[in-house]
mmCIF file of C-alpha atoms in Angstrom:
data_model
loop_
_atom_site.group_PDB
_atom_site.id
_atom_site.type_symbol
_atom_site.label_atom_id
_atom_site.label_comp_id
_atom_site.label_asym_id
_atom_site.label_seq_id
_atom_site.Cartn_x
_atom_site.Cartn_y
_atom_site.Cartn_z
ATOM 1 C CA UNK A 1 -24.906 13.716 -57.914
ATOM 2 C CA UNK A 2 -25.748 15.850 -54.967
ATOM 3 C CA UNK A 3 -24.962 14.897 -51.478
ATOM 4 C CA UNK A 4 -29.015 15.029 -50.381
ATOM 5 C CA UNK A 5 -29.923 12.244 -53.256
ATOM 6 C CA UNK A 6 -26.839 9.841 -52.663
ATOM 7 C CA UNK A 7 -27.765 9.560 -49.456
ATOM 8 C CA UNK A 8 -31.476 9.172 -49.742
ATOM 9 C CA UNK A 9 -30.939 7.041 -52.681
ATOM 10 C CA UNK A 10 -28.785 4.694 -49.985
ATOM 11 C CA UNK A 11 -31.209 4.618 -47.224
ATOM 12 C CA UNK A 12 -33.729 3.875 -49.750
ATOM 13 C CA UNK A 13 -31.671 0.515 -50.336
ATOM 14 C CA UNK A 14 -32.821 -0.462 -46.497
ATOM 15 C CA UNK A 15 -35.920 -2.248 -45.736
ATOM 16 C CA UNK A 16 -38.009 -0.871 -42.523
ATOM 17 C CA UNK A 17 -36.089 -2.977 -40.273
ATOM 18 C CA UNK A 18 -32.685 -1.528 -41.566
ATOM 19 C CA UNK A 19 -33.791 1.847 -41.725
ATOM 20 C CA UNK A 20 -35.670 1.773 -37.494
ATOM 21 C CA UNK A 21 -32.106 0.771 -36.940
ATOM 22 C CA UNK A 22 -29.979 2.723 -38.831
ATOM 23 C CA UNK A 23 -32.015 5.912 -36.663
ATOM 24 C CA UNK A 24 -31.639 4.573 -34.044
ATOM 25 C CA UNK A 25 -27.691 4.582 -34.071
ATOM 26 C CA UNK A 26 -27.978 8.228 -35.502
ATOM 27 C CA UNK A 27 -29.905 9.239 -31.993
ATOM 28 C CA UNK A 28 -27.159 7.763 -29.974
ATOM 29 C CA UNK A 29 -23.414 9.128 -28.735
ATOM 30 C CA UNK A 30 -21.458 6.825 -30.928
ATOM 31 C CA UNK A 31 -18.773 8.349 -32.390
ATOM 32 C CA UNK A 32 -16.606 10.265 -30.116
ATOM 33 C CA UNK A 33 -16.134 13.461 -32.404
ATOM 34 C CA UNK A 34 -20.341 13.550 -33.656
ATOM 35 C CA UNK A 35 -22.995 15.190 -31.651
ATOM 36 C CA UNK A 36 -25.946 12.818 -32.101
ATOM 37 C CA UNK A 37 -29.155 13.749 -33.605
ATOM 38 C CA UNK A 38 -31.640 14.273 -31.322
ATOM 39 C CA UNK A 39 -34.501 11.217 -30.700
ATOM 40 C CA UNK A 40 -37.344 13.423 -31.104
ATOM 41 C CA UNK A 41 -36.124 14.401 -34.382
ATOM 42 C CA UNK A 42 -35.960 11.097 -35.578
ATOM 43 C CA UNK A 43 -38.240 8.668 -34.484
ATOM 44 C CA UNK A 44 -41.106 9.363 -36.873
ATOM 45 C CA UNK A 45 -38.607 10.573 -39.991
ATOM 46 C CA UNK A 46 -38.953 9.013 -43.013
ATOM 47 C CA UNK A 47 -35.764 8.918 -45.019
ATOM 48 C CA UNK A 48 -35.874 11.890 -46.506
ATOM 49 C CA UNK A 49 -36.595 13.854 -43.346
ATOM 50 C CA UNK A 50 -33.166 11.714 -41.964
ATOM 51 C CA UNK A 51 -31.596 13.077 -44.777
ATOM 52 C CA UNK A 52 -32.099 16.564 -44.135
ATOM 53 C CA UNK A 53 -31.396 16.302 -40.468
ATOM 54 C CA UNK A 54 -27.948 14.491 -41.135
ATOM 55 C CA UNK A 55 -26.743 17.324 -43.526
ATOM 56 C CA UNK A 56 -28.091 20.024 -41.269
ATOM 57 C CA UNK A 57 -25.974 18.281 -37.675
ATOM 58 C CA UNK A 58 -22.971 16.657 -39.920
ATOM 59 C CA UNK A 59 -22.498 18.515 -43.273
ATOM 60 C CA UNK A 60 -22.105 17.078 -46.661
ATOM 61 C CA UNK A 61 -19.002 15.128 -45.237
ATOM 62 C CA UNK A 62 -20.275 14.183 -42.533
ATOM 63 C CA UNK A 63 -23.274 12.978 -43.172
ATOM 64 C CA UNK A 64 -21.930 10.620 -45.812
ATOM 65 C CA UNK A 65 -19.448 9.536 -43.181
ATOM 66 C CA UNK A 66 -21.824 8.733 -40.423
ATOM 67 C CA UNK A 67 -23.754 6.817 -42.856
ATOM 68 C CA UNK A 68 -21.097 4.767 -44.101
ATOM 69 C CA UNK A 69 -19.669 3.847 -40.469
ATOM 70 C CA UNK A 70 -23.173 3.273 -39.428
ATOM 71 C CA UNK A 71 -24.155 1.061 -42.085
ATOM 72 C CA UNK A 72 -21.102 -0.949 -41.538
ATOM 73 C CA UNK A 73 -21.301 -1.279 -38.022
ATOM 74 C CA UNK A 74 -25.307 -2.612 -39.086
ATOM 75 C CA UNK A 75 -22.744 -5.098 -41.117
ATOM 76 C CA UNK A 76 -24.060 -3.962 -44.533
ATOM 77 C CA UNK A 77 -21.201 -3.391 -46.285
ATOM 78 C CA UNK A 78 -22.211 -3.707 -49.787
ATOM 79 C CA UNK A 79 -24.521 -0.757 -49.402
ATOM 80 C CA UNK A 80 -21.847 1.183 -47.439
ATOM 81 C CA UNK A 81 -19.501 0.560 -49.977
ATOM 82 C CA UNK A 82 -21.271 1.525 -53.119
ATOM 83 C CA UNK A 83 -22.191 4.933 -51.068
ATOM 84 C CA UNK A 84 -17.774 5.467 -50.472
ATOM 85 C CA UNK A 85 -17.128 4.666 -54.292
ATOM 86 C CA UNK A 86 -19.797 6.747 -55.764
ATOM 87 C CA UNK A 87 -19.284 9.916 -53.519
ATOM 88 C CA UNK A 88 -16.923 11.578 -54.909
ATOM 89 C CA UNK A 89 -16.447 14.970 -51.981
ATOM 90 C CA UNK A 90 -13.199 16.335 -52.406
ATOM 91 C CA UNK A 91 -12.260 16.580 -48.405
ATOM 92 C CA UNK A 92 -14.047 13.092 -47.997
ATOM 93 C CA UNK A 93 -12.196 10.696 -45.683
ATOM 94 C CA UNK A 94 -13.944 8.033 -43.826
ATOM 95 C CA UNK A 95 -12.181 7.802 -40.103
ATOM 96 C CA UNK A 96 -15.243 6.422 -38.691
ATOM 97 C CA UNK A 97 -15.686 2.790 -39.566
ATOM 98 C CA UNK A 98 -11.740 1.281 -40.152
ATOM 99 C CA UNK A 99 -11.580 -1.936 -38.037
ATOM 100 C CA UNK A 100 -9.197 0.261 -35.787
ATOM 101 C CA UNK A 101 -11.585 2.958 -34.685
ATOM 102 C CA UNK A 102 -12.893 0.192 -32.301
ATOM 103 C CA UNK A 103 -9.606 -0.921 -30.732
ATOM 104 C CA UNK A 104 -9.178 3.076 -30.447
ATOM 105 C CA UNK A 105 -12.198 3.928 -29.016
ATOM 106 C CA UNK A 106 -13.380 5.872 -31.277
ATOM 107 C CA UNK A 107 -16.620 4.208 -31.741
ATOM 108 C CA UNK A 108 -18.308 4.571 -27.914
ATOM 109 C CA UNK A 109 -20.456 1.517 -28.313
ATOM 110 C CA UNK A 110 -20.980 -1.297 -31.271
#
Protein backbone atom coordinates (compact mmCIF):
# COMPACT_ATOMS: atom_id res chain seq x y z
CA UNK A 1 0.00 0.00 0.00
CA UNK A 2 1.34 3.41 -0.74
CA UNK A 3 2.47 5.76 1.88
CA UNK A 4 -0.35 8.64 0.72
CA UNK A 5 -3.40 5.97 1.35
CA UNK A 6 -2.06 4.43 4.74
CA UNK A 7 -2.00 7.52 6.04
CA UNK A 8 -5.24 8.94 4.81
CA UNK A 9 -6.81 5.69 5.44
CA UNK A 10 -5.57 6.38 9.36
CA UNK A 11 -6.72 9.85 9.73
CA UNK A 12 -9.86 8.73 8.24
CA UNK A 13 -10.19 6.45 11.49
CA UNK A 14 -10.50 10.01 13.55
CA UNK A 15 -13.68 11.70 14.16
CA UNK A 16 -13.66 15.74 13.67
CA UNK A 17 -12.60 16.22 17.11
CA UNK A 18 -9.51 13.86 16.66
CA UNK A 19 -8.63 15.06 13.43
CA UNK A 20 -8.92 19.52 14.66
CA UNK A 21 -6.47 18.06 17.07
CA UNK A 22 -4.29 15.91 15.46
CA UNK A 23 -3.57 19.48 13.06
CA UNK A 24 -3.22 21.20 15.46
CA UNK A 25 -0.09 19.30 16.94
CA UNK A 26 1.21 19.11 13.24
CA UNK A 27 1.25 23.24 13.25
CA UNK A 28 3.23 23.29 16.39
CA UNK A 29 7.29 22.88 17.26
CA UNK A 30 6.97 19.54 18.90
CA UNK A 31 9.49 17.40 18.03
CA UNK A 32 12.89 18.75 18.32
CA UNK A 33 14.30 17.36 14.89
CA UNK A 34 10.65 18.32 12.66
CA UNK A 35 10.01 21.68 11.21
CA UNK A 36 6.27 22.13 11.81
CA UNK A 37 3.78 22.60 9.16
CA UNK A 38 2.76 25.84 8.80
CA UNK A 39 -0.96 26.99 10.47
CA UNK A 40 -2.16 28.53 7.42
CA UNK A 41 -1.63 25.41 5.63
CA UNK A 42 -3.61 23.53 7.84
CA UNK A 43 -6.40 24.95 9.43
CA UNK A 44 -9.00 24.46 6.71
CA UNK A 45 -7.29 20.92 5.29
CA UNK A 46 -9.28 18.15 5.08
CA UNK A 47 -7.39 14.92 5.48
CA UNK A 48 -6.33 14.43 2.37
CA UNK A 49 -4.92 17.92 1.91
CA UNK A 50 -2.94 16.94 5.57
CA UNK A 51 -1.79 14.14 3.81
CA UNK A 52 -0.14 15.77 1.08
CA UNK A 53 1.35 18.47 3.19
CA UNK A 54 2.92 15.83 5.67
CA UNK A 55 4.69 13.92 2.77
CA UNK A 56 5.72 17.12 1.07
CA UNK A 57 7.53 18.74 4.89
CA UNK A 58 8.38 15.02 6.35
CA UNK A 59 8.77 12.40 3.54
CA UNK A 60 7.32 9.00 3.35
CA UNK A 61 9.15 8.26 6.74
CA UNK A 62 8.43 10.93 8.22
CA UNK A 63 5.22 11.52 7.77
CA UNK A 64 4.26 8.08 9.02
CA UNK A 65 6.42 8.87 12.02
CA UNK A 66 4.92 12.14 12.99
CA UNK A 67 1.65 10.54 12.73
CA UNK A 68 2.30 7.73 14.85
CA UNK A 69 4.00 9.90 17.75
CA UNK A 70 1.22 12.31 17.34
CA UNK A 71 -1.52 9.99 17.58
CA UNK A 72 -0.01 8.52 20.62
CA UNK A 73 0.69 11.51 22.37
CA UNK A 74 -3.51 12.19 21.45
CA UNK A 75 -3.40 8.66 23.54
CA UNK A 76 -4.84 6.67 20.60
CA UNK A 77 -2.78 3.96 20.45
CA UNK A 78 -4.78 1.40 18.76
CA UNK A 79 -4.92 3.54 15.66
CA UNK A 80 -1.19 4.40 15.98
CA UNK A 81 -0.41 0.98 16.25
CA UNK A 82 -2.22 -0.60 13.40
CA UNK A 83 -0.53 2.39 11.20
CA UNK A 84 3.44 0.92 12.71
CA UNK A 85 2.40 -2.81 11.91
CA UNK A 86 0.96 -2.29 8.55
CA UNK A 87 3.72 0.13 7.18
CA UNK A 88 6.07 -1.76 6.11
CA UNK A 89 9.12 1.31 4.84
CA UNK A 90 12.30 -0.27 4.79
CA UNK A 91 14.35 2.73 6.73
CA UNK A 92 11.19 3.08 9.05
CA UNK A 93 12.06 3.59 12.73
CA UNK A 94 9.79 5.35 15.05
CA UNK A 95 12.16 7.61 17.56
CA UNK A 96 9.41 9.92 18.14
CA UNK A 97 6.86 8.52 20.53
CA UNK A 98 9.02 5.78 22.99
CA UNK A 99 8.05 6.72 26.60
CA UNK A 100 11.77 8.03 26.73
CA UNK A 101 11.64 10.74 24.12
CA UNK A 102 9.82 12.72 26.93
CA UNK A 103 12.30 12.21 29.78
CA UNK A 104 14.85 13.21 26.83
CA UNK A 105 13.33 16.06 25.62
CA UNK A 106 12.77 15.18 22.59
CA UNK A 107 9.17 15.93 22.50
CA UNK A 108 9.15 20.06 23.26
CA UNK A 109 5.70 20.00 24.74
CA UNK A 110 2.92 17.07 25.51
Amino acid sequence: MLVPQLLLETLEDLGDADFTKFKFYLGVKIFADRVPIAKSRLESAHRHDAVSEMMAVHGADGAVAVTVAVLKMMKINSVAEELEKTYTGASYTCNLCCEHCFAEERILIG
